[in-house]
Short mmCIF file of C-alpha atoms in Angstrom, two decimals:
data_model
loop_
_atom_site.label_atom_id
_atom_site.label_comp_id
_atom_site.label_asym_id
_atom_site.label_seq_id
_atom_site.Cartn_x
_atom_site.Cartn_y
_atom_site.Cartn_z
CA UNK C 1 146.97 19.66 23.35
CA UNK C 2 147.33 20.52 27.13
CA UNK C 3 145.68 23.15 28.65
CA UNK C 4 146.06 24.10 32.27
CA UNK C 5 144.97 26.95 34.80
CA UNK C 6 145.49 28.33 37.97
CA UNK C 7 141.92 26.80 38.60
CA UNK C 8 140.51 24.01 36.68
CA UNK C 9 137.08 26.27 35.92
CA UNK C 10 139.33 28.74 34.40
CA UNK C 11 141.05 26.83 31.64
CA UNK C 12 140.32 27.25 28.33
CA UNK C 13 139.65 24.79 25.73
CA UNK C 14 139.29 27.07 23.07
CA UNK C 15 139.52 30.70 21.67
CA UNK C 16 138.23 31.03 17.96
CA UNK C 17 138.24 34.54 16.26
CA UNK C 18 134.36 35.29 15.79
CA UNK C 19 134.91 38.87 13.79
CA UNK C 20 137.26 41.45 13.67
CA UNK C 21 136.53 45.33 14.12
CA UNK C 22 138.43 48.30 14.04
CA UNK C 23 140.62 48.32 16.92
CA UNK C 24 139.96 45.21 18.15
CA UNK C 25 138.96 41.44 17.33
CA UNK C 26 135.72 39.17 18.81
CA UNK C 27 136.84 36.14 20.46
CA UNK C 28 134.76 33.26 21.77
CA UNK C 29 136.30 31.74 25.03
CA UNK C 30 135.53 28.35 25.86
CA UNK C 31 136.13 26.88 29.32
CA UNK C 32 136.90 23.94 30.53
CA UNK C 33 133.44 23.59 32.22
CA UNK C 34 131.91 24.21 29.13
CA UNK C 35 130.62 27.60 29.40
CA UNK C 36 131.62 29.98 26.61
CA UNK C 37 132.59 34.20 26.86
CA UNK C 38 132.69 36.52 24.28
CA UNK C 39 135.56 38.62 25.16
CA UNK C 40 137.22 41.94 23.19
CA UNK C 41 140.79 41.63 22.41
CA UNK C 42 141.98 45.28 21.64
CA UNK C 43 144.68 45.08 18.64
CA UNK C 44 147.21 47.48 21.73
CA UNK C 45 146.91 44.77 24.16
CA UNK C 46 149.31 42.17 21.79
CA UNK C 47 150.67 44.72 19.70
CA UNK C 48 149.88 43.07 16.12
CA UNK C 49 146.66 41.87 14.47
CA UNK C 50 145.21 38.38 14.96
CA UNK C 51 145.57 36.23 12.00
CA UNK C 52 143.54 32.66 11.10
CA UNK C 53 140.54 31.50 12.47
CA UNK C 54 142.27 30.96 16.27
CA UNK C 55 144.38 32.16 18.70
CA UNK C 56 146.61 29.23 19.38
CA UNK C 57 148.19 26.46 17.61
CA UNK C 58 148.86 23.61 19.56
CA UNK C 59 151.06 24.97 22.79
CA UNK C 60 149.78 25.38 26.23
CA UNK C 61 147.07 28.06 27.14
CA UNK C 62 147.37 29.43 30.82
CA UNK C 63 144.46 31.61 32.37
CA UNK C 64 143.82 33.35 35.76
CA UNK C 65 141.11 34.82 36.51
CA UNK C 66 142.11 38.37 38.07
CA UNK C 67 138.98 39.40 39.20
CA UNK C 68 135.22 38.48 38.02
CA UNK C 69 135.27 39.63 34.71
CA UNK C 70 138.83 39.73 34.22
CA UNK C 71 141.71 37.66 32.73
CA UNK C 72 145.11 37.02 32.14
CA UNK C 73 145.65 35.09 29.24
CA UNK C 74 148.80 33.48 28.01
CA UNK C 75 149.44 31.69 24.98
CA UNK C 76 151.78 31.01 21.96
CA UNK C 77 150.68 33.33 18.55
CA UNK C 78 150.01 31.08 15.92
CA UNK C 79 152.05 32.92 13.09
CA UNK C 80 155.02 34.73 14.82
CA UNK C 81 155.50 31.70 17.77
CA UNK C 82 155.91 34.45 20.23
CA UNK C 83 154.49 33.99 23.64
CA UNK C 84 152.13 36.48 24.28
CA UNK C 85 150.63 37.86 27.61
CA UNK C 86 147.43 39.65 27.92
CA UNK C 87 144.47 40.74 30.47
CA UNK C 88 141.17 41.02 28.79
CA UNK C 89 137.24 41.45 29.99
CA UNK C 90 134.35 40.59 29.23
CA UNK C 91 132.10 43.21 27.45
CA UNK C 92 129.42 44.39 30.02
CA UNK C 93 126.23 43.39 28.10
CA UNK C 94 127.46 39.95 28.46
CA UNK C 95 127.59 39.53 31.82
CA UNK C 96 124.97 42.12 33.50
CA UNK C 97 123.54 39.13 35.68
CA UNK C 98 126.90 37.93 37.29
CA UNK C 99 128.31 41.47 37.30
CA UNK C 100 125.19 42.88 38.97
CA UNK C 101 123.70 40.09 41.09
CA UNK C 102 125.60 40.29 43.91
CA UNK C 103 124.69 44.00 44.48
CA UNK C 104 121.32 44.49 43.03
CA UNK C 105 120.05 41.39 45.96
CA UNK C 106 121.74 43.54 49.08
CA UNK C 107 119.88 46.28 47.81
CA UNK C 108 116.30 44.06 47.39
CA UNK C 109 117.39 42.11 51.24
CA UNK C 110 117.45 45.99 52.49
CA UNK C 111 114.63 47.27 50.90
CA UNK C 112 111.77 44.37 51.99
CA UNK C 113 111.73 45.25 55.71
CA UNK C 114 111.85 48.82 55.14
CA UNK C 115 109.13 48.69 52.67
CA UNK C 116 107.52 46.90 55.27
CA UNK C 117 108.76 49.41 58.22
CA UNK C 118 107.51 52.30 56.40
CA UNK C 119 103.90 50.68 56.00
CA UNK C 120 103.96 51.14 59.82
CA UNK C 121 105.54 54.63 60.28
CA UNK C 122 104.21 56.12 56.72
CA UNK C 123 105.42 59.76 58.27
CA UNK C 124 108.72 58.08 58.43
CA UNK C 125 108.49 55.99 54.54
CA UNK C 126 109.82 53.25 53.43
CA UNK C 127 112.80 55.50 51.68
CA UNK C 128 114.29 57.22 54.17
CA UNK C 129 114.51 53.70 56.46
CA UNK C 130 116.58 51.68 53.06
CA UNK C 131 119.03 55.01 53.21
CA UNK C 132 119.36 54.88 56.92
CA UNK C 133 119.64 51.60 56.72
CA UNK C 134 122.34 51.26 53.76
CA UNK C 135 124.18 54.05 55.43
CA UNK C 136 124.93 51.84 58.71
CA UNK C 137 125.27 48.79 56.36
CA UNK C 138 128.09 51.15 54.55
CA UNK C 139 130.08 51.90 57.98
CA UNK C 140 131.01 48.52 59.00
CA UNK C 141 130.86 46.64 55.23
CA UNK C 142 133.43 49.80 53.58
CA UNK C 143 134.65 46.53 50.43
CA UNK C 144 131.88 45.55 48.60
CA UNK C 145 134.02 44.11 46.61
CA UNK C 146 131.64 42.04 43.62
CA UNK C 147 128.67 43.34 45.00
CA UNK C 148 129.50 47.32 43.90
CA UNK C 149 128.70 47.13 40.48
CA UNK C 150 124.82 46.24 40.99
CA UNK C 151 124.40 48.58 44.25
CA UNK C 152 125.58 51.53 41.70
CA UNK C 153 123.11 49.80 39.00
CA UNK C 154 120.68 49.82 41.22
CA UNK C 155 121.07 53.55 42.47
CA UNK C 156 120.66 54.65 38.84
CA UNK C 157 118.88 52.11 37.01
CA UNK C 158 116.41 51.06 38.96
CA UNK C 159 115.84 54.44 40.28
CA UNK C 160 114.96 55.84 36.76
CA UNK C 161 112.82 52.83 36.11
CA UNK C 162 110.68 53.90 39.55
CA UNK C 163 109.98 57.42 37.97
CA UNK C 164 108.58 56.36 35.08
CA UNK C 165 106.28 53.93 37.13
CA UNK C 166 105.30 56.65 39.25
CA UNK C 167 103.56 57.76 35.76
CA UNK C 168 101.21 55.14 35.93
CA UNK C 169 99.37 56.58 38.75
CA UNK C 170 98.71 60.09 37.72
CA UNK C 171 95.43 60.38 35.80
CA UNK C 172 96.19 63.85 33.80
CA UNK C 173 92.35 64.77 33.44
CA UNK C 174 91.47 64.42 36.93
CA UNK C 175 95.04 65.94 38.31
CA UNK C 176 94.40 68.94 35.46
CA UNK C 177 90.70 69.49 36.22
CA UNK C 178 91.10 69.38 39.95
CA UNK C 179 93.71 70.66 40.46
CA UNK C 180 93.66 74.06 38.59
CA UNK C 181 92.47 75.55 41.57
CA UNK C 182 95.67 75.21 43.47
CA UNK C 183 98.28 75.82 39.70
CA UNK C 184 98.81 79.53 40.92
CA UNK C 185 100.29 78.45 44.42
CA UNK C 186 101.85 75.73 43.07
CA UNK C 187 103.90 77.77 40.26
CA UNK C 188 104.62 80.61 43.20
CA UNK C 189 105.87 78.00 45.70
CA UNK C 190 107.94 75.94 43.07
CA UNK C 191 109.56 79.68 42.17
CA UNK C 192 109.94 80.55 45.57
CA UNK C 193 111.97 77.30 46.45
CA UNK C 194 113.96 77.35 43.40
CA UNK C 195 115.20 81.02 44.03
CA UNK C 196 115.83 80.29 47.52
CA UNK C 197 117.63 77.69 47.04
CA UNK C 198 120.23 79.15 44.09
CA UNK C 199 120.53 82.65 46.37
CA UNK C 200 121.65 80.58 49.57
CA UNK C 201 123.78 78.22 47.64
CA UNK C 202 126.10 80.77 47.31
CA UNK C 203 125.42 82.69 50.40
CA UNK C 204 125.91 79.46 52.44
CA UNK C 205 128.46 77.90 49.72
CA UNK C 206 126.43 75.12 49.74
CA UNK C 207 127.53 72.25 46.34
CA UNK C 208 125.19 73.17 43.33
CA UNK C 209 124.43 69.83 42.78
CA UNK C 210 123.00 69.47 46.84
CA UNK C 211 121.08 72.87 46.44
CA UNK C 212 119.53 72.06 43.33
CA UNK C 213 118.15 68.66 44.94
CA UNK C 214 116.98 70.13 48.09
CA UNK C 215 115.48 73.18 46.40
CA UNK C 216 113.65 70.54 43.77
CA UNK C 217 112.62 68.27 46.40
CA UNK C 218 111.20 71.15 48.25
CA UNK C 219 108.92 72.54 46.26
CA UNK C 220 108.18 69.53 44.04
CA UNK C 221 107.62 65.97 45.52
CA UNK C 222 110.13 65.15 47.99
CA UNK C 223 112.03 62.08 46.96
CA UNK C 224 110.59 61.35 43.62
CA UNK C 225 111.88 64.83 42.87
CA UNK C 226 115.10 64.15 43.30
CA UNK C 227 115.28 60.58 41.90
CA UNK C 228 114.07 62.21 39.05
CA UNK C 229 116.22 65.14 39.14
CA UNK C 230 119.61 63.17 40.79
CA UNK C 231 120.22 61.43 36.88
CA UNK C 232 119.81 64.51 34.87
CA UNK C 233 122.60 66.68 36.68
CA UNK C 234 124.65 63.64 37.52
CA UNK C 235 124.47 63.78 41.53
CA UNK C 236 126.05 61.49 43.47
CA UNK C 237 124.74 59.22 45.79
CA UNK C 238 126.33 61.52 49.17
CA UNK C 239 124.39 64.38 47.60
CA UNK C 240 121.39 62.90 46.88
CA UNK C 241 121.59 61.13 50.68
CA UNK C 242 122.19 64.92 51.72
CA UNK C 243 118.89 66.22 50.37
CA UNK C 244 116.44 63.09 51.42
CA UNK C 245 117.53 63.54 54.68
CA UNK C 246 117.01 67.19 54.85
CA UNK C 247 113.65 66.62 53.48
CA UNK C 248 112.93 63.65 55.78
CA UNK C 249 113.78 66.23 58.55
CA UNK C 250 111.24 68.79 57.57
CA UNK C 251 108.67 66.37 56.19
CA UNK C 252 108.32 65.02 59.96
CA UNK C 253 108.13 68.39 61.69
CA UNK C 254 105.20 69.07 58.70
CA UNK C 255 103.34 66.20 59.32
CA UNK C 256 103.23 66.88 63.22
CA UNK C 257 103.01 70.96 62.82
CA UNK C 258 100.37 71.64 60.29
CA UNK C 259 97.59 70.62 61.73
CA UNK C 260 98.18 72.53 64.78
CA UNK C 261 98.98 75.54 62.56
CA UNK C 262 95.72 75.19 60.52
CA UNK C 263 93.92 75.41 63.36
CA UNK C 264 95.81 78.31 65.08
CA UNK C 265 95.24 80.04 61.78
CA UNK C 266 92.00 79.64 61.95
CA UNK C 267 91.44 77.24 58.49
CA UNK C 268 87.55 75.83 58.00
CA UNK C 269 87.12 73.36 59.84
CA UNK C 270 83.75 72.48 58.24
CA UNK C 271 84.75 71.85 54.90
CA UNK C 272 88.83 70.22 53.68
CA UNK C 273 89.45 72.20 51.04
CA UNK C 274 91.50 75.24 52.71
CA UNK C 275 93.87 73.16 54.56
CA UNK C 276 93.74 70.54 51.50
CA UNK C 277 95.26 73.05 49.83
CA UNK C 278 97.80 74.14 52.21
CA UNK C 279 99.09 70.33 52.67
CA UNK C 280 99.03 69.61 49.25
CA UNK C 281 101.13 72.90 48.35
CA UNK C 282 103.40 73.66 51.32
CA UNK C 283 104.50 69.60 52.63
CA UNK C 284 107.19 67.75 49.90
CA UNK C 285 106.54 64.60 50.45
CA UNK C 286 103.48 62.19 49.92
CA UNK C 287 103.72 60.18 52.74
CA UNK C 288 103.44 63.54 54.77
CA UNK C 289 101.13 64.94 52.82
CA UNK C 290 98.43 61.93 53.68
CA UNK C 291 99.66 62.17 57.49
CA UNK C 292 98.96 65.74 57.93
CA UNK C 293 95.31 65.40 55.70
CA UNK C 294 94.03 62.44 57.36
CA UNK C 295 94.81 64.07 61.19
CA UNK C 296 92.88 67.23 59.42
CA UNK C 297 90.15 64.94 58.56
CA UNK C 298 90.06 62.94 61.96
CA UNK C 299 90.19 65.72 64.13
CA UNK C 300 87.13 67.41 62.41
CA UNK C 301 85.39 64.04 61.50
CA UNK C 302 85.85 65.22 57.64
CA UNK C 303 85.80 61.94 56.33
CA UNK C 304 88.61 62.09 53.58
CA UNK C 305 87.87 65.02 51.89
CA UNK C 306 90.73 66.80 53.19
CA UNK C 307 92.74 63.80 52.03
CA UNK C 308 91.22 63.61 48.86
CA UNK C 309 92.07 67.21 47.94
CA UNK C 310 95.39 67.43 48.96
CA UNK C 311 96.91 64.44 47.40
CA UNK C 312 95.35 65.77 44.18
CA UNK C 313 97.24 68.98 44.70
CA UNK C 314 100.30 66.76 45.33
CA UNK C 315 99.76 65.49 42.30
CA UNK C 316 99.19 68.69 40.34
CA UNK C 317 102.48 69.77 41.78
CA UNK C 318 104.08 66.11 40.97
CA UNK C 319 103.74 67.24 37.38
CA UNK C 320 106.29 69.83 37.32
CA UNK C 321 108.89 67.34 37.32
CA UNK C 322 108.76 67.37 33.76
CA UNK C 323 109.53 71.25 32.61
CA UNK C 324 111.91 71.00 35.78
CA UNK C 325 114.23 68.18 34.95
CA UNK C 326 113.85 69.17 31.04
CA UNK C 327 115.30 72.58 31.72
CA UNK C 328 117.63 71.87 33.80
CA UNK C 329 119.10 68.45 31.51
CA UNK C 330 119.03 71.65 28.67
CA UNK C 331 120.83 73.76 31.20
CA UNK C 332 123.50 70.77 31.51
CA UNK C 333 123.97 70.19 28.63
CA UNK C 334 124.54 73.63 27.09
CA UNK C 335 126.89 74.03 29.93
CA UNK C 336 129.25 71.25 28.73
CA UNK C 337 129.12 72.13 25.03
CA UNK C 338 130.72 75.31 26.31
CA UNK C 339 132.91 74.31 28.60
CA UNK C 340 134.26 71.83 26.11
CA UNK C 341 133.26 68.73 28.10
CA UNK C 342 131.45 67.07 25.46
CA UNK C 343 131.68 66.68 21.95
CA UNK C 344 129.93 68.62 18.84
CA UNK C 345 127.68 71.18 19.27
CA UNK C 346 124.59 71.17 21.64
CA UNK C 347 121.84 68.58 20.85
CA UNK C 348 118.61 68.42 22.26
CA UNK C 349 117.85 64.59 21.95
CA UNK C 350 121.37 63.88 23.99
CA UNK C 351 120.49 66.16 26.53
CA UNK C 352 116.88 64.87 26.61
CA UNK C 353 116.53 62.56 30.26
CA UNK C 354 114.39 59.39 28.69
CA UNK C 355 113.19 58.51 31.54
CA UNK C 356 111.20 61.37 31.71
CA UNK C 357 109.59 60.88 28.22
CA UNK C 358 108.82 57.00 29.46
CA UNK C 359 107.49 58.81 32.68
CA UNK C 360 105.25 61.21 30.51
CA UNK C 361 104.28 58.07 28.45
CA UNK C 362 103.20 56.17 31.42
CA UNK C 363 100.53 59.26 32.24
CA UNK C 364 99.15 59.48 29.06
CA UNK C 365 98.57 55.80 29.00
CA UNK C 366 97.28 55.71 32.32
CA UNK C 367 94.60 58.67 31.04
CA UNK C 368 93.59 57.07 28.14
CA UNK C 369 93.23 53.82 29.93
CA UNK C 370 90.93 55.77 32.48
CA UNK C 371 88.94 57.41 29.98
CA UNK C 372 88.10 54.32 28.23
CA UNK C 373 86.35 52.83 31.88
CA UNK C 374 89.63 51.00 32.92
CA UNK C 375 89.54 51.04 37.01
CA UNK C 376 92.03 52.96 38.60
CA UNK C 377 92.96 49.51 40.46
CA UNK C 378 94.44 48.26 37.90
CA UNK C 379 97.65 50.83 37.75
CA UNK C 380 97.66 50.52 41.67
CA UNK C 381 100.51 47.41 41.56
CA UNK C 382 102.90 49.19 38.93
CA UNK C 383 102.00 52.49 41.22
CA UNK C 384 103.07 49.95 44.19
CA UNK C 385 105.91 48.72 42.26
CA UNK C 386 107.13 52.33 41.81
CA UNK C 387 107.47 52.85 45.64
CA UNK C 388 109.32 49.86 46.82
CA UNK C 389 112.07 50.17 43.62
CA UNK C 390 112.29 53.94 45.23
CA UNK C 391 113.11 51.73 48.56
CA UNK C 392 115.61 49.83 46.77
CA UNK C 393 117.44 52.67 45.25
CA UNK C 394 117.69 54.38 48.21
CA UNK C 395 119.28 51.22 50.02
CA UNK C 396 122.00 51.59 46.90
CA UNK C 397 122.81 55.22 48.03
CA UNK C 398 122.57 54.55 51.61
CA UNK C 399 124.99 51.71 50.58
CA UNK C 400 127.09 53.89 48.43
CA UNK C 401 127.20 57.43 50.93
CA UNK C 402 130.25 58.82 52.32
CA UNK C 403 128.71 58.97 56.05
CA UNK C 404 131.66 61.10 57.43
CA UNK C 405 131.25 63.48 54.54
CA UNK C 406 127.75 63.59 54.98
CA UNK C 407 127.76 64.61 59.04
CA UNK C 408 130.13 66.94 58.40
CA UNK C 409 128.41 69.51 55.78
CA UNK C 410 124.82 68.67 56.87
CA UNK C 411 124.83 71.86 58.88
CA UNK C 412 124.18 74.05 55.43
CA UNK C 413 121.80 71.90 53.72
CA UNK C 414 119.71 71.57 56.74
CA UNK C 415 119.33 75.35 56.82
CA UNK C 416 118.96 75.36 53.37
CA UNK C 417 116.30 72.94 53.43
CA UNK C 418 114.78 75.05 56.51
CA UNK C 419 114.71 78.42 54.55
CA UNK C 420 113.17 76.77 51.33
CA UNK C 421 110.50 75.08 53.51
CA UNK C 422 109.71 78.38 55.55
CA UNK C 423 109.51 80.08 52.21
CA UNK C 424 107.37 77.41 50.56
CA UNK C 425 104.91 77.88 53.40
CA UNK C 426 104.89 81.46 53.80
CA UNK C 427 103.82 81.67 50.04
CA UNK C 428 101.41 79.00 50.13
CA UNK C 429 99.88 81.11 52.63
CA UNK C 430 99.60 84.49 51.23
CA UNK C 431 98.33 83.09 48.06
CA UNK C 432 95.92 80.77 49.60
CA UNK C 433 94.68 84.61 51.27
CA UNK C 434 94.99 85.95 48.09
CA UNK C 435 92.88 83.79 46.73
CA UNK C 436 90.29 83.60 49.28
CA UNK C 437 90.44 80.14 49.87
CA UNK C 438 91.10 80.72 54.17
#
């Protein structure tokens, strides 16, 4: 028998029939290297069944490799003697490493020094750097060619994964007990956000998908909010660059502002807990949350008891990712089943984000763990862990943004953003009256 191929690493010594399905047949492909595939060959791509136990009887077999997981493959059936053309590929599952590689390592090169970056500038973060950074990457490198596949893995994958890490850190006793205090201005400012945002999105015809995020990241947690919101309402990566950056935006004129403003309002400056509060409800993010709590707690030689209590507000507030993300995957989903965009009639464990319920695992485990004497250190590298795969999928969608899209309708997200902030910390200040906590 003589085989050849356009390249000698592509020729094929062999293709046996492993089992046939309906619709199409499981072939193993054997190179000439020596390396084996498993490939699908779909019963419409030769027109008639495959018969016997292989492909070919003892005429030549010609391959090309169209693309990575492509190919063309020619060869004389066995029964009818009638040369027969085809382009197959390799099921996905089968080749996640070589399909994915390529991508999923610009994404890790991308996100070390920004990790690193955003150690240095934490009002900054590590996150908004890998975007920035992917985005510039994305205007000179436009074919990514191989590499594609894992950058969009990355942007969804790993970014789910990252959530459910982020579980690991939240101890639900502590967050629950401490943090009741603060549960009526954090349910008023989440509301406040959320209305905001849907009113203006038609006002300012801003995309539902880019309101939602901004309005989510808001009043929630900044970016984990919307990598945990981003999967369940299928945003893509412009949109969710979109509302990081108007978050970024406001979470540095936060960081810089409140302090000045708890002062001018005349917050105690004996004691953290009033503007502990404030941080912890009215900033987004958790990097600016700590900047704006530890230059309350420097300028009034507080120690870290400003600190203390506003990252477990954050963290209070953190929680409402879950009823968020669960409503609004039920809102989704209901919204297809009538629209006729997916099949059967509405089910809650298809419209269910997993993610979330590994996320909600991770906190109860992480409680348990606690309340059994386990030290808090010992969460601190998955918690660590969580942060830098946030990085990485942020390099994806930096990588994967449509930059001229994105400067042209950031005008209306930016004042989106800007009302929902305003809002956030207009409330958080009337309640925090209310309340008598200033």
């Amino acid at each position: 028998m003589t085989v050849t191929g356009e390249n000698s690493k592509d020729a094929i010594t062999d293709m046996r029939v492993l089992k046939r399905y309906k619709g199409y047949t499981l072939v193993r492909l054997s190179l000439h290297t020596g390396r084996t595939h498993q490939i699908r060959v779909h019963m419409s791509a030769i027109g008639h069944p495959l018969l016997g136990d292989t492909l070919y009887g003892t005429s030549s077999t010609l391959i090309s490799r169209q693309a990575l997981h492509s190919y063309k493959i020619s060869f004389i059936h066995p029964i009818t003697n009638q040369n027969m053309n085809f382009t197959c590929e390799l099921p996905d599952d089968m080749n996640f490493i070589q399909k994915n590689f390529k991508g999923i390592l610009v994404c890790f090169l991308i996100a070390i020094p920004s990790w690193l970056i955003g150690k240095s500038f934490p009002v900054i973060g590590g996150p908004v750097i890998a975007i920035l950074a992917g985005m510039v990457i994305t205007c000179f490198w436009t074919e990514k060619g191989t590499a594609e596949s894992g950058i969009k893995w990355t942007s969804k994958i790993i970014l789910q994964t990252a959530v459910v890490l982020l579980g690991f850190g939240m101890n639900l006793g502590v967050i629950l007990q401490t943090g009741k205090q603060s549960l009526p201005i954090i349910i008023s400012t989440i509301s406040t956000s959320l209305i905001i945002a849907w009113l203006l999105r038609k006002v300012l015809n801003v995309p539902s998908n880019t309101s939602i995020l901004v309005g989510v990241g808001s009043s929630i947690c900044g970016g984990s909010a919307i990598a945990a919101t981003a999967p369940v309402i299928d945003a893509d990566d412009t949109e969710v660059a979109q509302a990081i950056s108007v978050i970024f935006f406001f979470n540095v004129i936060a960081a810089v502002l409140f302090p000045v403003l708890g002062n001018a309002l005349g917050f105690d400056t004996t004691s953290g807990n009033a503007f502990g509060v404030f941080a912890g409800t009215a900033i987004n993010d958790t990097s600016s949350v700590t900047a704006a709590a530890s230059t309350w707690d420097s300028m009034w030689n507080l120690g870290s008891e400003t600190l203390n209590t506003a990252v477990t507000v954050k963290l209070t507030r953190t929680l409402a990712i879950i009823p968020i993300t669960l409503v609004l995957s039920l809102i989704r989903a209901k919204s297809a089943a009538k629209d006729g965009k997916s099949s059967g009639k509405f089910s809650l464990k298809r419209a269910f984000p997993m993610f979330i319920l590994y996320f909600i695992i991770a906190a109860v485990i992480t409680t348990v763990c606690m309340s059994l004497g386990v030290n808090a250190d010992v969460f601190a590298p998955l918690k660590e862990l969580s942060k830098f795969f946030i990085i990485m999928a942020m390099a994806a969608i930096g990588l994967n943004s449509n930059v001229v899209k994105l400067v042209k309708s950031g005008g209306k997200p930016i004042l989106l953003g800007a009302s929902c902030w305003v809002g956030i910390t207009v409330v958080s200040l009337a309640m925090q009256h209310i309340m008598h906590i200033w």
